[in-house]
Coordinates of C-alpha atoms in Angstrom, one line a residue:
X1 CA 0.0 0.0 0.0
X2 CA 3.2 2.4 0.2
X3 CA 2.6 3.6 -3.4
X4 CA -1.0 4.5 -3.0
X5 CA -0.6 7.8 -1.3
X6 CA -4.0 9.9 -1.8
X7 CA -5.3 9.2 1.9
X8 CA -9.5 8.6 0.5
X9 CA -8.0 5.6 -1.4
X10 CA -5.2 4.6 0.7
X11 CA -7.4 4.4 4.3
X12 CA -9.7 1.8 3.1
X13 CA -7.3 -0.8 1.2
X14 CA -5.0 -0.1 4.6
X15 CA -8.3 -1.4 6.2
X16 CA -8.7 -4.0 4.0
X17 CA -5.0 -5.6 4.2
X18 CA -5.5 -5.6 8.4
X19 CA -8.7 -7.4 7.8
X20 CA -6.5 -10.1 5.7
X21 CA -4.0 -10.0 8.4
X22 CA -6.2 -10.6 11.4
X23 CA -5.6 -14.1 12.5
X24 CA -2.3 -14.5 10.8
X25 CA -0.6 -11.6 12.2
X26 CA -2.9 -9.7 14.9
X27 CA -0.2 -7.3 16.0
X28 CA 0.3 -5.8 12.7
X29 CA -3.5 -5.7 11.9
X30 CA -4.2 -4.2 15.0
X31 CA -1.8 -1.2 13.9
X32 CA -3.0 -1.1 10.4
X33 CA -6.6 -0.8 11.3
X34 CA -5.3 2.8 13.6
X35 CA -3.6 3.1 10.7
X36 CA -6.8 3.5 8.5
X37 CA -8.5 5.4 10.5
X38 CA -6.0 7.8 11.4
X39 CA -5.4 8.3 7.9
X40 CA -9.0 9.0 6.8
X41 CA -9.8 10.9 9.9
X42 CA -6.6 13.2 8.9
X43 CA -9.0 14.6 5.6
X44 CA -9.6 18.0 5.9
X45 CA -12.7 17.3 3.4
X46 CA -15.7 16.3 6.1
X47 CA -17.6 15.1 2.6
X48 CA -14.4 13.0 1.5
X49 CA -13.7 12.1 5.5
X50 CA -17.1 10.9 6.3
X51 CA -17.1 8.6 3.0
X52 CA -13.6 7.9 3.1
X53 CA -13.8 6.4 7.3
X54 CA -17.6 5.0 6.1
X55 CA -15.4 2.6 3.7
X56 CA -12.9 1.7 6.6
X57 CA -15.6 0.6 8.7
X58 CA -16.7 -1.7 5.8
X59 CA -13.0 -3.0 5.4
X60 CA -12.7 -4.0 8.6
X61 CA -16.0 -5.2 9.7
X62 CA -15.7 -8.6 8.8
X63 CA -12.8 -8.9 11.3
X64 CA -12.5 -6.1 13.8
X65 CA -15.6 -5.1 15.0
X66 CA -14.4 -2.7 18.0
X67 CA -12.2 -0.8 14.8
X68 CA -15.3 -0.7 12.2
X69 CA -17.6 0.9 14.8
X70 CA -15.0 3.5 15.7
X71 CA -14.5 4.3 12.1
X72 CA -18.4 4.0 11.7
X73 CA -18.9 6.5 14.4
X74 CA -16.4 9.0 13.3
X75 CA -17.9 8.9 9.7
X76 CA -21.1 9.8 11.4
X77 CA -19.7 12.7 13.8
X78 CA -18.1 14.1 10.5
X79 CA -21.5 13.8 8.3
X80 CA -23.2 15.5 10.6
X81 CA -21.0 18.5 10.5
X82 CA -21.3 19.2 6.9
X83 CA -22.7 22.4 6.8
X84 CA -23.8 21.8 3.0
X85 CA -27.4 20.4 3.1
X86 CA -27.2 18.0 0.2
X87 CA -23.5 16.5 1.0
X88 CA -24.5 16.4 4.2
X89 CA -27.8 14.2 3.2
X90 CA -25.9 11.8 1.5
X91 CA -22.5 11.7 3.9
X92 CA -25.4 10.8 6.3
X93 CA -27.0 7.8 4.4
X94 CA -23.2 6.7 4.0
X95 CA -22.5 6.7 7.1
X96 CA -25.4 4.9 8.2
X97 CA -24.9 1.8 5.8
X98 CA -21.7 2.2 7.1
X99 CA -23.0 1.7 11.2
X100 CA -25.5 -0.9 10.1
X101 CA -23.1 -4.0 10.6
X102 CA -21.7 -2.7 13.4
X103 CA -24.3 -0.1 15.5
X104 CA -28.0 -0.7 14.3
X105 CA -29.5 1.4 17.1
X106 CA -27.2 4.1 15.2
X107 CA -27.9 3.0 11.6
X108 CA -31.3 3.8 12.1
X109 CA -30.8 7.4 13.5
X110 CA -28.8 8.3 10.6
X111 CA -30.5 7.4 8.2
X112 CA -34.0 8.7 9.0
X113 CA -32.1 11.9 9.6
X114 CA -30.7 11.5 5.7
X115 CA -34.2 10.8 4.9
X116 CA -35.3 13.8 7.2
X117 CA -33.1 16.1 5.3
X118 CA -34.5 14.8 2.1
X119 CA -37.6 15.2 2.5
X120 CA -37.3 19.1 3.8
X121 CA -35.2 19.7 0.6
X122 CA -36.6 22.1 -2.2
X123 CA -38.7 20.2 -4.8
X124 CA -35.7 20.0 -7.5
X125 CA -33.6 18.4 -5.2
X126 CA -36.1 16.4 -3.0
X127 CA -36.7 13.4 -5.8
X128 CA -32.5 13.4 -6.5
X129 CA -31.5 13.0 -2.6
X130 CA -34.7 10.7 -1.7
X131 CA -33.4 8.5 -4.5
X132 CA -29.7 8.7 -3.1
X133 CA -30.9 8.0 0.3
X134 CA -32.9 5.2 -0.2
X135 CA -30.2 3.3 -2.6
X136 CA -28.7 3.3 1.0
X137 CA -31.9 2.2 2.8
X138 CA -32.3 -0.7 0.0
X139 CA -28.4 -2.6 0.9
X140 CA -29.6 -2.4 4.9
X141 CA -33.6 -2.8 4.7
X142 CA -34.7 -3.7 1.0
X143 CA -38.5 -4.2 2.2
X144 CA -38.3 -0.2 3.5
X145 CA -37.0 0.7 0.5
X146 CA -39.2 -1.1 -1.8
X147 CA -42.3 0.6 0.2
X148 CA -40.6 3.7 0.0
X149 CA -39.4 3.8 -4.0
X150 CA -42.7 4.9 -4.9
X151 CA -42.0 8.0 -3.3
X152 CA -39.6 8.8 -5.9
X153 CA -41.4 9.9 -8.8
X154 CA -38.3 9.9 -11.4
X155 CA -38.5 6.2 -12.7
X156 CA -34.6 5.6 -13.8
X157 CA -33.7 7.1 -10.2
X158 CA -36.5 4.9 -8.3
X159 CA -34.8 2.3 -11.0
X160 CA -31.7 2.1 -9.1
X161 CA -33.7 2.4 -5.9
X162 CA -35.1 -1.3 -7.0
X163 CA -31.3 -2.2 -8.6
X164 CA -29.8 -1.6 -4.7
X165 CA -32.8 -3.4 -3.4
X166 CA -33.6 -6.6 -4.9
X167 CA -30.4 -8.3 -4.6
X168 CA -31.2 -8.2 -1.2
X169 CA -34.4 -9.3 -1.6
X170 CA -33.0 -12.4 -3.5
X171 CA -31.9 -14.4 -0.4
X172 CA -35.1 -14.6 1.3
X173 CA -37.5 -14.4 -1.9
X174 CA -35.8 -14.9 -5.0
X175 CA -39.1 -15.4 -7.5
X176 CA -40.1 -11.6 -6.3
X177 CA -36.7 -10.7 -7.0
X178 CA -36.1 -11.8 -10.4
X179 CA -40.0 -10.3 -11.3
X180 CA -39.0 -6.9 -10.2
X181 CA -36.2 -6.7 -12.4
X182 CA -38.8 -5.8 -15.1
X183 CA -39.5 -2.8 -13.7
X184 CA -35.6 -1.1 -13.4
X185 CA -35.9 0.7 -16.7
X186 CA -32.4 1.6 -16.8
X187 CA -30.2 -0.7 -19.2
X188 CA -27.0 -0.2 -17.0
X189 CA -28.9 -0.7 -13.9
X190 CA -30.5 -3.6 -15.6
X191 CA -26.8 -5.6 -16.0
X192 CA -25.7 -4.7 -12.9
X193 CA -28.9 -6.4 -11.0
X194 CA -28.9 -9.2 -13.1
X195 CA -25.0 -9.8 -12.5
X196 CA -25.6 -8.9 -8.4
X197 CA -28.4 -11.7 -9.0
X198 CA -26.4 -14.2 -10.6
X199 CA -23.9 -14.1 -7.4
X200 CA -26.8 -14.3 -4.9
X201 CA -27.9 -17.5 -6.7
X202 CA -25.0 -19.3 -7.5
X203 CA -24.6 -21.1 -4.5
X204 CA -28.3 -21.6 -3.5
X205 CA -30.2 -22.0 -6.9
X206 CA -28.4 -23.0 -10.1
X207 CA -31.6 -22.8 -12.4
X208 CA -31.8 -18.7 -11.2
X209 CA -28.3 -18.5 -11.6
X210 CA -28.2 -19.5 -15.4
X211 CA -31.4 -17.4 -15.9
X212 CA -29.4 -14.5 -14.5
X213 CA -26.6 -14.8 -16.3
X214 CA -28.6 -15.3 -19.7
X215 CA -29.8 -12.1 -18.6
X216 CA -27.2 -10.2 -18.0
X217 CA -25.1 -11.3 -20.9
X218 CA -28.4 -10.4 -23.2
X219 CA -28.5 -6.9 -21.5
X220 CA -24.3 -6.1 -21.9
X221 CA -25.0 -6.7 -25.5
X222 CA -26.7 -4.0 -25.7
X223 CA -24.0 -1.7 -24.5
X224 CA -22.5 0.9 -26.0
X225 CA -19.7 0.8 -23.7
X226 CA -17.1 -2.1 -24.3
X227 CA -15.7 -1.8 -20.3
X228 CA -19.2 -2.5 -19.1
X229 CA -19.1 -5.6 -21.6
X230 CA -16.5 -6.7 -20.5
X231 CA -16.9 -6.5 -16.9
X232 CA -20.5 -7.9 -16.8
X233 CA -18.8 -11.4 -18.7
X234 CA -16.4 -11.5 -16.0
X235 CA -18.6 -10.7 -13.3
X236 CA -20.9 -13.3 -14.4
X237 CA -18.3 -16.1 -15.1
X238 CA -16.9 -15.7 -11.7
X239 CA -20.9 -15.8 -10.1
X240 CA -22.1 -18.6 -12.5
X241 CA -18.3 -20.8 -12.0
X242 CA -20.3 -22.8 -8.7
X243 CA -23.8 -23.6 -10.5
X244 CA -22.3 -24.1 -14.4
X245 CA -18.8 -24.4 -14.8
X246 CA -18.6 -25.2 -18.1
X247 CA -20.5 -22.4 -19.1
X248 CA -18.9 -20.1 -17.0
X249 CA -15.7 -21.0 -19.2
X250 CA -17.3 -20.3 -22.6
X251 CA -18.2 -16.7 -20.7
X252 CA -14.9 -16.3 -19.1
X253 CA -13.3 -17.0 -23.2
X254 CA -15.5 -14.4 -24.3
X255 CA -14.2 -11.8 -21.9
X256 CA -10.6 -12.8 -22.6
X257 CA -11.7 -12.1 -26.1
X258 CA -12.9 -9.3 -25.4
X259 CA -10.0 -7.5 -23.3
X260 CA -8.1 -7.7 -26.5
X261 CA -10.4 -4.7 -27.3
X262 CA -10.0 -2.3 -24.6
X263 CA -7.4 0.2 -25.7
X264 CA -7.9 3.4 -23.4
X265 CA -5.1 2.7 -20.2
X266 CA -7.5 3.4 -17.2
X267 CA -9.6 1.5 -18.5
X268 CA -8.0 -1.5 -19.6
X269 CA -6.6 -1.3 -16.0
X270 CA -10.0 -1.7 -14.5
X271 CA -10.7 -4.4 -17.1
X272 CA -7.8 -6.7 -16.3
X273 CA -8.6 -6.0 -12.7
X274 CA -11.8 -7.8 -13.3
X275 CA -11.0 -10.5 -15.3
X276 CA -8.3 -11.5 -13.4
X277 CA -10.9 -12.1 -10.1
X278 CA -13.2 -14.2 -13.1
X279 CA -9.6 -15.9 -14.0
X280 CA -7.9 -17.0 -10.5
X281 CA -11.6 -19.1 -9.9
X282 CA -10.0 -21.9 -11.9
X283 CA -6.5 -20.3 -12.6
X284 CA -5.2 -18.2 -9.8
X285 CA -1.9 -18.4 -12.2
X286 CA -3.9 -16.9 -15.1
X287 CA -5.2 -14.1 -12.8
X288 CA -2.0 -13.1 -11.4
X289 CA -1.0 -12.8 -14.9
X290 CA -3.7 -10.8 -16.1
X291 CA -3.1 -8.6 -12.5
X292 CA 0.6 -7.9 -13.4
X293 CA -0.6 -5.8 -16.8
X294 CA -2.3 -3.0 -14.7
X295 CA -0.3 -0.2 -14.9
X296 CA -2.1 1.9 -13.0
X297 CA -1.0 2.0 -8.8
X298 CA -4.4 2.5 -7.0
X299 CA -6.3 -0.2 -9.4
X300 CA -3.5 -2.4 -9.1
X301 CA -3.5 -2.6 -5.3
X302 CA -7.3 -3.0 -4.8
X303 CA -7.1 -5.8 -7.2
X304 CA -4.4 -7.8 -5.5
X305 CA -6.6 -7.6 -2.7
X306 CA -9.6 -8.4 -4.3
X307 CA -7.5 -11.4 -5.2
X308 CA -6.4 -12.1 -1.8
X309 CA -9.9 -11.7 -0.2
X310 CA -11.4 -13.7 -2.4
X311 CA -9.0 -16.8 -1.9
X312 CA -9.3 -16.3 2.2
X313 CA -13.2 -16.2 0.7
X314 CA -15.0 -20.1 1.6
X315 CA -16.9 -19.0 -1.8
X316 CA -14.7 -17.4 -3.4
X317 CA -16.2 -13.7 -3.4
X318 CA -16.0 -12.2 0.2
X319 CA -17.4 -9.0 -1.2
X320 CA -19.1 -7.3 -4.2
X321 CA -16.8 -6.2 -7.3
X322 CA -17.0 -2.1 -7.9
X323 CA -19.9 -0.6 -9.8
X324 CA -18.8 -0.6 -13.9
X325 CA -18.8 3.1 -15.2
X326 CA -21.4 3.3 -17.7

């Protein structure tokens, strides 16, 4: 992590590497995770400091809880001093996904205060924050969000309302899940549920998970954008790998084929960053190859680590890959 030096991408891969360390070297994750926080608290941003500690509370929740909710806190405390009504909205729904694996009891206070802020905001800006807010709600409480979407009368924005939602939804009612796909208008937001859906079911219905991954292929194909291509066969050969694998290596050819394509440097960094995870599933050789062509620092660190958490993974993907840029 020495080389990645701006401090809001630098805290939370810092929190990330202590979470990887914890149980093999507990003395050095224990000064990493200070580390993280100390680093992120240090931005004189409040905007950039809440989001920046809200991700370091996410990167080391799965392994230092006493760490995540002191980051979790902090990112609240910061939010909350925004003086800007609409970064302070959102900071505040941040920060509250942020406290929900770690304080509840505080999760809930800020984000009915996000929701609070939203609602009091002028009409121009009410149906943008409420949207914002709720894609927040929809990760923690997809049922609240689902009542609520309605309340956002903008359908691509109450689109990615449902997009955050029903991947959620999935694990307890997976029929309602996949039937509310049809009403995200948006074609990017379309992919990425059907991708998000296509993880969910892979290790607990293989039939949805085919289905999801027809899907999502059938979306990408309609996209204009060759990185979001790209991504969404990698994605879904690394989600479909458990319930097909044989397909999910006529997918993972087709993204290989693919990457040939991808000419601009950032993003064929973010490219290779993604096929390598969709690689090291049956060919952590073949990943780390793929890894070593990034050229840029910051992508190239968070996909070693993606690499890293999703071997120390029992399934193989500890946590969600980033959004594609559409």
């Amino acid at each position: 992590m020495t080389k990645v030096v701006q401090p809001h991408l630098r805290a939370p891969m810092v929190a990330r590497l202590s979470a990887l360390r914890t149980g093999v070297a507990p003395e050095v994750a224990a000064d990493e995770s200070a580390d993280a926080i100390a680093v992120a608290t240090a931005i004189d941003d409040l905007y950039v400091r809440s989001f920046t500690l809200a991700k370091v509370s996410a990167g080391l929740a799965v392994a230092d809880a006493p760490a995540a909710l002191r980051a979790a806190r902090a990112a609240w405390r910061a939010a909350k001093a925004i003086p800007d009504m609409h970064s302070k909205t959102i900071a505040l729904a941040e920060a509250g996904g942020a406290l929900s694996a770690v304080d509840r009891t505080r999760a809930d206070r800020a984000l009915a205060e996000a929701e609070s802020l939203a609602d009091a905001a002028c009409s121009c800006r009410r149906r943008c924050l409420l949207a914002a807010v709720l894609e927040r709600v929809a990760s923690q409480n997809p049922e609240d969000a689902l009542a609520k979407a309605d309340l956002v009368p903008d359908p691509q924005l109450r689109g990615r309302v449902l997009a955050r939602a029903i991947p959620r939804l999935a694990a307890v009612d997976p029929r309602r899940a996949v039937a509310l796909m049809e009403h995200v208008p948006d074609l990017h937001e379309q992919i990425e549920g059907w991708v998000s859906l296509c993880d969910v079911f892979s290790g607990t219905d293989s039939e949805l998970a085919v289905f999801a991954a027809e899907c999502a292929e059938a979306d990408a194909g309609f996209s204009h954008n060759k990185l979001v291509r790209l991504m969404t066969l990698a994605r879904v050969a690394r989600s479909v790998h458990r319930a097909d694998p044989v397909r999910a290596r006529v997918i993972l050819t087709a993204a290989e084929t693919a990457f040939a394509d991808v000419e601009h440097s950032h993003q064929r960094s973010v490219a290779a960053a993604e096929l390598a995870r969709a690689q090291a599933v049956s060919d952590l050789d073949a990943g780390l190859r793929t890894a070593r062509q990034i050229v840029h620092v910051d992508v190239h660190a968070d996909a070693l680590l993606r690499l890293a958490e999703d071997l120390k993974s029992p399934t193989g993907r500890l946590r969600p890959p980033p959004r594609p840029t559409a």
